[in-house]
Every structure is written in C-alpha cells, then in structure tokens.
Amino acid sequence: MRLYMFEHCSLCFRVRMTAALKHMHLQETVVLDDDTETLVAMVGKRIIPILVKDDGQIMLESMDMVRYIDGQSDPILTGPQRTEVAAWAERFVSKTGPLTMPRYPLLGLPEFATIAALDHYNLRKRKAFGDFVELRAGTRRYVEELMPDLEELDGLIENPLALNGTLSVDDVRVLPLLRSAAVVKGLSFPRAVREYFESMMDRIGYQPLPVV
C-alpha cells in the first residue's frame, strides 16, 4: 500500500499510526504542497491523504483507510468508543488552526521543500486564517483558549497506552491532533495528556514534530 500525504497532516497521521500499530509496511509519498497536478491526475481533485491499495484501488477518506488497514489480519482497534471523545476532537481541531497553521512552514517539512511549494501553502492558509505573523503574536491568547479542552481531555484518558483502556478508533482521532498541537512552543500538556502523547508516540515509533 502507498499513502500520498503531507508530513504535517493529522488525517494522514491517522493512517500512518494505524499501520504502525499493526506493524504493517506502508509506503509513504510526500507530495509537494503545490503539486495539485499529481493529485488531480490520480483522483480528479486536490485531496490528501490518498491511499492506493495493493490491488490499485484508491481510498480517499482517512477513517475508511484506518478501518481497512485495521481489518488486515487481527484487528487492533477493538476498544470502545466514547461520544464525548469524538465531540472533544471536533472542538479541539476547530481551535488549533491559528496556532499550528502559521508554524508548519517553519518546520522544514518535505512538502515545503521548494520555494514554490512553500509560497503555495502560505498563500492558501493566509487566505483562510489571516496573517501568520499576527497569528503567532497571538499565541498566548490562543493557548489560553485551548487549555480548558486539554484539561478536559486529561480527565478522559484512562491509560497512557490507550485512551479508553483498550486501543480504539478514539486513539486515532486524538493522537494526531495532539501531535499537531505539540509543535507550539509554550503549550504544555497536562500530566495525563503528556504521558499519553509520549507513550503512544513511542509505541508507534514516531518522533514528535519540531517545536516552534
């Protein structure tokens, strides 16, 4: 299987972490941010992630990819799911953009390997979120707005190696969001959140993104 992805993409990381938990080899192809042509040629539109299965069939929805990979041999995401965790994830992702989006282009990620790719990202995201310098200047305010959600998650975590005590789709929802948020210098995870993030990242063999 081959995954077409961005390194900073939390939806892509859902798929990557599931493959890692399953100890399955997943070929990864990082697409330059301005390489819309490749994506359109494959599936008719600009979308990430794209999973090409071994038989050549293509999948476009990250959770469908997660379920497909987990369904190969014995499933590992067998634990219960909680509606409050899914609701938390939706709220959290809606608040992190002003913190993460202006920082990703500072991390030296492969999707920004050319000036054209970096400029393409900056133009797209500034239209959506505003001036990056101003957003970074507002870091303290955005972090303060995010902390109640992190404190809430702290109370939801049952085990450092599985959010609900047994690995489940909830882990796939939450860990990629924490990975993204962890790039923000000055953002401190509460104790249980930090232990969960560090333990899970170690379990799947991935290093956190740089902090800026």
PDB file of C-alpha atoms in Angstrom:
ATOM      1  CA  MET A   1       0.000   0.000   0.000  1.00  0.00           C
ATOM      2  CA  ARG A   2       1.120   3.538  -0.707  1.00  0.00           C
ATOM      3  CA  LEU A   3      -0.036   6.656   1.110  1.00  0.00           C
ATOM      4  CA  TYR A   4       0.181  10.044  -0.594  1.00  0.00           C
ATOM      5  CA  MET A   5       0.462  12.557   2.228  1.00  0.00           C
ATOM      6  CA  PHE A   6       1.754  15.714   3.853  1.00  0.00           C
ATOM      7  CA  GLU A   7       4.004  15.288   6.877  1.00  0.00           C
ATOM      8  CA  HIS A   8       2.027  17.860   8.884  1.00  0.00           C
ATOM      9  CA  CYS A   9      -1.389  16.389   8.001  1.00  0.00           C
ATOM     10  CA  SER A  10      -3.277  14.988  11.009  1.00  0.00           C
ATOM     11  CA  LEU A  11      -5.632  12.990   8.763  1.00  0.00           C
ATOM     12  CA  CYS A  12      -2.598  11.389   7.141  1.00  0.00           C
ATOM     13  CA  PHE A  13      -1.172  10.574  10.554  1.00  0.00           C
ATOM     14  CA  ARG A  14      -4.329   8.637  11.417  1.00  0.00           C
ATOM     15  CA  VAL A  15      -3.417   6.203   8.675  1.00  0.00           C
ATOM     16  CA  ARG A  16       0.287   6.146   9.468  1.00  0.00           C
ATOM     17  CA  MET A  17      -0.221   5.414  13.158  1.00  0.00           C
ATOM     18  CA  THR A  18      -2.724   2.639  12.423  1.00  0.00           C
ATOM     19  CA  ALA A  19      -0.229   0.939  10.107  1.00  0.00           C
ATOM     20  CA  ALA A  20       2.474   1.330  12.765  1.00  0.00           C
ATOM     21  CA  LEU A  21       0.250  -0.190  15.457  1.00  0.00           C
ATOM     22  CA  LYS A  22      -0.386  -3.114  13.124  1.00  0.00           C
ATOM     23  CA  HIS A  23       3.332  -3.438  12.295  1.00  0.00           C
ATOM     24  CA  MET A  24       2.414  -3.148   8.622  1.00  0.00           C
ATOM     25  CA  HIS A  25       4.688  -1.643   5.993  1.00  0.00           C
ATOM     26  CA  LEU A  26       3.147   1.454   4.452  1.00  0.00           C
ATOM     27  CA  GLN A  27       4.941   3.151   1.598  1.00  0.00           C
ATOM     28  CA  GLU A  28       4.761   6.913   2.085  1.00  0.00           C
ATOM     29  CA  THR A  29       4.974   9.504  -0.670  1.00  0.00           C
ATOM     30  CA  VAL A  30       5.111  13.113   0.471  1.00  0.00           C
ATOM     31  CA  VAL A  31       3.500  15.425  -2.080  1.00  0.00           C
ATOM     32  CA  LEU A  32       4.769  18.967  -2.533  1.00  0.00           C
ATOM     33  CA  ASP A  33       2.136  21.448  -1.412  1.00  0.00           C
ATOM     34  CA  ASP A  34       1.883  22.992  -4.867  1.00  0.00           C
ATOM     35  CA  ASP A  35       1.713  19.657  -6.718  1.00  0.00           C
ATOM     36  CA  THR A  36      -2.027  19.753  -7.295  1.00  0.00           C
ATOM     37  CA  GLU A  37      -1.465  18.209 -10.725  1.00  0.00           C
ATOM     38  CA  THR A  38      -0.433  14.847  -9.272  1.00  0.00           C
ATOM     39  CA  LEU A  39      -3.481  14.668  -7.015  1.00  0.00           C
ATOM     40  CA  VAL A  40      -5.923  15.677  -9.747  1.00  0.00           C
ATOM     41  CA  ALA A  41      -4.391  13.164 -12.135  1.00  0.00           C
ATOM     42  CA  MET A  42      -4.933  10.414  -9.585  1.00  0.00           C
ATOM     43  CA  VAL A  43      -8.425  11.163  -8.261  1.00  0.00           C
ATOM     44  CA  GLY A  44      -9.786  14.178 -10.150  1.00  0.00           C
ATOM     45  CA  LYS A  45      -9.399  16.694  -7.323  1.00  0.00           C
ATOM     46  CA  ARG A  46      -6.965  18.077  -4.784  1.00  0.00           C
ATOM     47  CA  ILE A  47      -7.245  15.922  -1.687  1.00  0.00           C
ATOM     48  CA  ILE A  48      -4.914  14.442   0.927  1.00  0.00           C
ATOM     49  CA  PRO A  49      -4.493  11.696   2.057  1.00  0.00           C
ATOM     50  CA  ILE A  50      -4.805   9.215  -0.797  1.00  0.00           C
ATOM     51  CA  LEU A  51      -4.288   5.508  -0.161  1.00  0.00           C
ATOM     52  CA  VAL A  52      -3.515   3.227  -3.090  1.00  0.00           C
ATOM     53  CA  LYS A  53      -4.144  -0.376  -2.103  1.00  0.00           C
ATOM     54  CA  ASP A  54      -2.037  -3.253  -3.386  1.00  0.00           C
ATOM     55  CA  ASP A  55      -4.698  -4.065  -5.988  1.00  0.00           C
ATOM     56  CA  GLY A  56      -4.575  -0.486  -7.306  1.00  0.00           C
ATOM     57  CA  GLN A  57      -7.883   0.611  -5.802  1.00  0.00           C
ATOM     58  CA  ILE A  58      -7.881   4.088  -4.261  1.00  0.00           C
ATOM     59  CA  MET A  59      -9.315   5.266  -0.952  1.00  0.00           C
ATOM     60  CA  LEU A  60      -9.888   8.933  -0.067  1.00  0.00           C
ATOM     61  CA  GLU A  61     -11.433   9.001   3.414  1.00  0.00           C
ATOM     62  CA  SER A  62      -8.930   8.715   6.265  1.00  0.00           C
ATOM     63  CA  MET A  63     -11.213   6.755   8.596  1.00  0.00           C
ATOM     64  CA  ASP A  64     -12.034   4.326   5.791  1.00  0.00           C
ATOM     65  CA  MET A  65      -8.285   3.824   5.392  1.00  0.00           C
ATOM     66  CA  VAL A  66      -7.917   3.262   9.134  1.00  0.00           C
ATOM     67  CA  ARG A  67     -10.642   0.626   9.157  1.00  0.00           C
ATOM     68  CA  TYR A  68      -9.242  -1.053   6.044  1.00  0.00           C
ATOM     69  CA  ILE A  69      -5.734  -1.297   7.475  1.00  0.00           C
ATOM     70  CA  ASP A  70      -7.006  -2.449  10.854  1.00  0.00           C
ATOM     71  CA  GLY A  71      -9.071  -5.123   9.086  1.00  0.00           C
ATOM     72  CA  GLN A  72      -5.966  -6.754   7.647  1.00  0.00           C
ATOM     73  CA  SER A  73      -5.288  -9.809   9.873  1.00  0.00           C
ATOM     74  CA  ASP A  74      -6.366  -9.447  13.513  1.00  0.00           C
ATOM     75  CA  PRO A  75      -7.848  -6.013  14.311  1.00  0.00           C
ATOM     76  CA  ILE A  76      -6.124  -3.962  16.988  1.00  0.00           C
ATOM     77  CA  LEU A  77      -8.589  -1.066  17.369  1.00  0.00           C
ATOM     78  CA  THR A  78     -11.046  -3.180  19.312  1.00  0.00           C
ATOM     79  CA  GLY A  79     -11.786  -0.974  22.299  1.00  0.00           C
ATOM     80  CA  PRO A  80     -14.942   1.046  22.985  1.00  0.00           C
ATOM     81  CA  GLN A  81     -15.533   4.479  21.507  1.00  0.00           C
ATOM     82  CA  ARG A  82     -16.976   7.364  23.504  1.00  0.00           C
ATOM     83  CA  THR A  83     -19.161  10.089  22.064  1.00  0.00           C
ATOM     84  CA  GLU A  84     -17.547  12.620  24.388  1.00  0.00           C
ATOM     85  CA  VAL A  85     -14.129  11.864  22.874  1.00  0.00           C
ATOM     86  CA  ALA A  86     -15.423  12.356  19.334  1.00  0.00           C
ATOM     87  CA  ALA A  87     -17.065  15.633  20.413  1.00  0.00           C
ATOM     88  CA  TRP A  88     -13.837  16.721  22.088  1.00  0.00           C
ATOM     89  CA  ALA A  89     -11.851  16.052  18.906  1.00  0.00           C
ATOM     90  CA  GLU A  90     -14.237  18.161  16.813  1.00  0.00           C
ATOM     91  CA  ARG A  91     -13.978  21.100  19.222  1.00  0.00           C
ATOM     92  CA  PHE A  92     -10.215  20.828  19.569  1.00  0.00           C
ATOM     93  CA  VAL A  93      -9.420  20.770  15.864  1.00  0.00           C
ATOM     94  CA  SER A  94     -11.575  23.863  15.353  1.00  0.00           C
ATOM     95  CA  LYS A  95      -9.341  25.814  17.761  1.00  0.00           C
ATOM     96  CA  THR A  96      -5.846  24.696  16.783  1.00  0.00           C
ATOM     97  CA  GLY A  97      -5.578  26.191  13.288  1.00  0.00           C
ATOM     98  CA  PRO A  98      -4.429  29.680  14.367  1.00  0.00           C
ATOM     99  CA  LEU A  99      -1.639  28.023  16.364  1.00  0.00           C
ATOM    100  CA  THR A 100      -0.486  25.283  14.026  1.00  0.00           C
ATOM    101  CA  MET A 101      -1.015  26.618  10.514  1.00  0.00           C
ATOM    102  CA  PRO A 102       1.476  29.512  10.801  1.00  0.00           C
ATOM    103  CA  ARG A 103       4.065  27.180  12.330  1.00  0.00           C
ATOM    104  CA  TYR A 104       4.102  24.274   9.894  1.00  0.00           C
ATOM    105  CA  PRO A 105       6.045  26.208   7.210  1.00  0.00           C
ATOM    106  CA  LEU A 106       8.775  26.898   9.793  1.00  0.00           C
ATOM    107  CA  LEU A 107       9.474  23.215  10.449  1.00  0.00           C
ATOM    108  CA  GLY A 108      11.435  22.321   7.319  1.00  0.00           C
ATOM    109  CA  LEU A 109       8.920  19.670   6.278  1.00  0.00           C
ATOM    110  CA  PRO A 110       9.290  17.847   2.947  1.00  0.00           C
ATOM    111  CA  GLU A 111       6.014  19.145   1.498  1.00  0.00           C
ATOM    112  CA  PHE A 112       7.630  22.607   1.599  1.00  0.00           C
ATOM    113  CA  ALA A 113      10.910  21.532   0.012  1.00  0.00           C
ATOM    114  CA  THR A 114      10.731  24.119  -2.781  1.00  0.00           C
ATOM    115  CA  ILE A 115      10.091  27.838  -2.671  1.00  0.00           C
ATOM    116  CA  ALA A 116       7.063  27.373  -4.908  1.00  0.00           C
ATOM    117  CA  ALA A 117       5.572  24.777  -2.550  1.00  0.00           C
ATOM    118  CA  LEU A 118       6.155  26.960   0.488  1.00  0.00           C
ATOM    119  CA  ASP A 119       4.650  30.012  -1.204  1.00  0.00           C
ATOM    120  CA  HIS A 120       1.645  27.946  -2.282  1.00  0.00           C
ATOM    121  CA  TYR A 121       0.957  26.865   1.304  1.00  0.00           C
ATOM    122  CA  ASN A 122       1.434  30.359   2.705  1.00  0.00           C
ATOM    123  CA  LEU A 123      -0.986  31.863   0.205  1.00  0.00           C
ATOM    124  CA  ARG A 124      -3.657  29.205   0.783  1.00  0.00           C
ATOM    125  CA  LYS A 125      -3.554  29.301   4.550  1.00  0.00           C
ATOM    126  CA  ARG A 126      -3.262  33.066   4.916  1.00  0.00           C
ATOM    127  CA  LYS A 127      -6.497  33.380   2.962  1.00  0.00           C
ATOM    128  CA  ALA A 128      -8.150  31.007   5.419  1.00  0.00           C
ATOM    129  CA  PHE A 129      -6.579  32.048   8.735  1.00  0.00           C
ATOM    130  CA  GLY A 130      -5.035  35.501   8.305  1.00  0.00           C
ATOM    131  CA  ASP A 131      -1.544  36.935   8.589  1.00  0.00           C
ATOM    132  CA  PHE A 132       0.909  34.413  10.022  1.00  0.00           C
ATOM    133  CA  VAL A 133       2.970  36.975  11.946  1.00  0.00           C
ATOM    134  CA  GLU A 134      -0.152  38.294  13.647  1.00  0.00           C
ATOM    135  CA  LEU A 135      -1.317  34.777  14.451  1.00  0.00           C
ATOM    136  CA  ARG A 136       1.994  33.873  16.054  1.00  0.00           C
ATOM    137  CA  ALA A 137       1.886  37.139  18.011  1.00  0.00           C
ATOM    138  CA  GLY A 138      -1.443  35.984  19.457  1.00  0.00           C
ATOM    139  CA  THR A 139      -0.044  32.663  20.639  1.00  0.00           C
ATOM    140  CA  ARG A 140      -0.649  33.276  24.345  1.00  0.00           C
ATOM    141  CA  ARG A 141      -4.328  34.050  23.797  1.00  0.00           C
ATOM    142  CA  TYR A 142      -4.867  31.028  21.555  1.00  0.00           C
ATOM    143  CA  VAL A 143      -3.074  28.758  24.032  1.00  0.00           C
ATOM    144  CA  GLU A 144      -5.241  30.045  26.881  1.00  0.00           C
ATOM    145  CA  GLU A 145      -8.350  29.299  24.831  1.00  0.00           C
ATOM    146  CA  LEU A 146      -7.092  25.773  24.184  1.00  0.00           C
ATOM    147  CA  MET A 147      -6.145  24.836  27.747  1.00  0.00           C
ATOM    148  CA  PRO A 148      -9.685  24.055  29.005  1.00  0.00           C
ATOM    149  CA  ASP A 149     -10.003  21.483  26.229  1.00  0.00           C
ATOM    150  CA  LEU A 150      -6.687  19.898  27.164  1.00  0.00           C
ATOM    151  CA  GLU A 151      -7.752  19.796  30.821  1.00  0.00           C
ATOM    152  CA  GLU A 152     -10.974  18.101  29.740  1.00  0.00           C
ATOM    153  CA  LEU A 153      -9.018  15.504  27.770  1.00  0.00           C
ATOM    154  CA  ASP A 154      -6.802  14.968  30.807  1.00  0.00           C
ATOM    155  CA  GLY A 155      -9.854  13.709  32.659  1.00  0.00           C
ATOM    156  CA  LEU A 156     -10.930  11.438  29.789  1.00  0.00           C
ATOM    157  CA  ILE A 157      -7.683   9.454  29.483  1.00  0.00           C
ATOM    158  CA  GLU A 158      -7.887   6.055  31.153  1.00  0.00           C
ATOM    159  CA  ASN A 159      -4.445   4.682  30.259  1.00  0.00           C
ATOM    160  CA  PRO A 160      -1.226   6.137  28.770  1.00  0.00           C
ATOM    161  CA  LEU A 161      -1.246   3.392  26.112  1.00  0.00           C
ATOM    162  CA  ALA A 162      -4.923   3.554  25.179  1.00  0.00           C
ATOM    163  CA  LEU A 163      -7.280   6.470  25.703  1.00  0.00           C
ATOM    164  CA  ASN A 164     -10.211   4.235  26.684  1.00  0.00           C
ATOM    165  CA  GLY A 165      -8.152   1.474  28.295  1.00  0.00           C
ATOM    166  CA  THR A 166      -8.011  -0.583  25.077  1.00  0.00           C
ATOM    167  CA  LEU A 167      -6.864   0.743  21.705  1.00  0.00           C
ATOM    168  CA  SER A 168      -9.777   2.091  19.695  1.00  0.00           C
ATOM    169  CA  VAL A 169     -10.677   4.495  16.918  1.00  0.00           C
ATOM    170  CA  ASP A 170     -10.719   7.203  19.607  1.00  0.00           C
ATOM    171  CA  ASP A 171      -6.920   6.930  19.802  1.00  0.00           C
ATOM    172  CA  VAL A 172      -6.778   7.509  16.051  1.00  0.00           C
ATOM    173  CA  ARG A 173      -8.932  10.601  16.481  1.00  0.00           C
ATOM    174  CA  VAL A 174      -6.945  12.120  19.336  1.00  0.00           C
ATOM    175  CA  LEU A 175      -3.233  11.327  18.942  1.00  0.00           C
ATOM    176  CA  PRO A 176      -2.808  13.080  15.555  1.00  0.00           C
ATOM    177  CA  LEU A 177      -4.401  16.227  16.985  1.00  0.00           C
ATOM    178  CA  LEU A 178      -2.009  16.212  19.919  1.00  0.00           C
ATOM    179  CA  ARG A 179       0.909  15.684  17.545  1.00  0.00           C
ATOM    180  CA  SER A 180      -0.129  18.807  15.662  1.00  0.00           C
ATOM    181  CA  ALA A 181      -0.663  20.894  18.794  1.00  0.00           C
ATOM    182  CA  ALA A 182       2.689  19.818  20.221  1.00  0.00           C
ATOM    183  CA  VAL A 183       4.520  21.975  17.641  1.00  0.00           C
ATOM    184  CA  VAL A 184       3.501  25.094  19.589  1.00  0.00           C
ATOM    185  CA  LYS A 185       6.255  26.411  21.839  1.00  0.00           C
ATOM    186  CA  GLY A 186       4.733  27.443  25.145  1.00  0.00           C
ATOM    187  CA  LEU A 187       1.880  24.931  25.033  1.00  0.00           C
ATOM    188  CA  SER A 188       2.188  22.498  27.938  1.00  0.00           C
ATOM    189  CA  PHE A 189       0.087  19.350  28.044  1.00  0.00           C
ATOM    190  CA  PRO A 190      -1.477  18.410  31.397  1.00  0.00           C
ATOM    191  CA  ARG A 191       0.135  15.392  33.049  1.00  0.00           C
ATOM    192  CA  ALA A 192      -2.125  12.588  31.766  1.00  0.00           C
ATOM    193  CA  VAL A 193      -2.222  14.109  28.277  1.00  0.00           C
ATOM    194  CA  ARG A 194       1.579  14.394  28.202  1.00  0.00           C
ATOM    195  CA  GLU A 195       2.051  10.811  29.399  1.00  0.00           C
ATOM    196  CA  TYR A 196      -0.445   9.540  26.840  1.00  0.00           C
ATOM    197  CA  PHE A 197       1.138  11.506  23.996  1.00  0.00           C
ATOM    198  CA  GLU A 198       4.679  10.416  24.818  1.00  0.00           C
ATOM    199  CA  SER A 199       3.740   6.776  25.430  1.00  0.00           C
ATOM    200  CA  MET A 200       1.720   6.458  22.233  1.00  0.00           C
ATOM    201  CA  MET A 201       4.316   8.175  20.065  1.00  0.00           C
ATOM    202  CA  ASP A 202       6.961   5.863  21.487  1.00  0.00           C
ATOM    203  CA  ARG A 203       4.730   2.854  20.882  1.00  0.00           C
ATOM    204  CA  ILE A 204       4.301   3.638  17.195  1.00  0.00           C
ATOM    205  CA  GLY A 205       7.937   4.652  16.755  1.00  0.00           C
ATOM    206  CA  TYR A 206       7.402   8.251  15.627  1.00  0.00           C
ATOM    207  CA  GLN A 207       9.204  11.346  16.867  1.00  0.00           C
ATOM    208  CA  PRO A 208       7.125  14.471  17.529  1.00  0.00           C
ATOM    209  CA  LEU A 209       7.336  17.311  15.043  1.00  0.00           C
ATOM    210  CA  PRO A 210       9.756  20.147  15.875  1.00  0.00           C
ATOM    211  CA  VAL A 211       8.579  22.819  18.307  1.00  0.00           C
ATOM    212  CA  VAL A 212       8.491  26.481  17.274  1.00  0.00           C
TER     213      VAL A 212
END
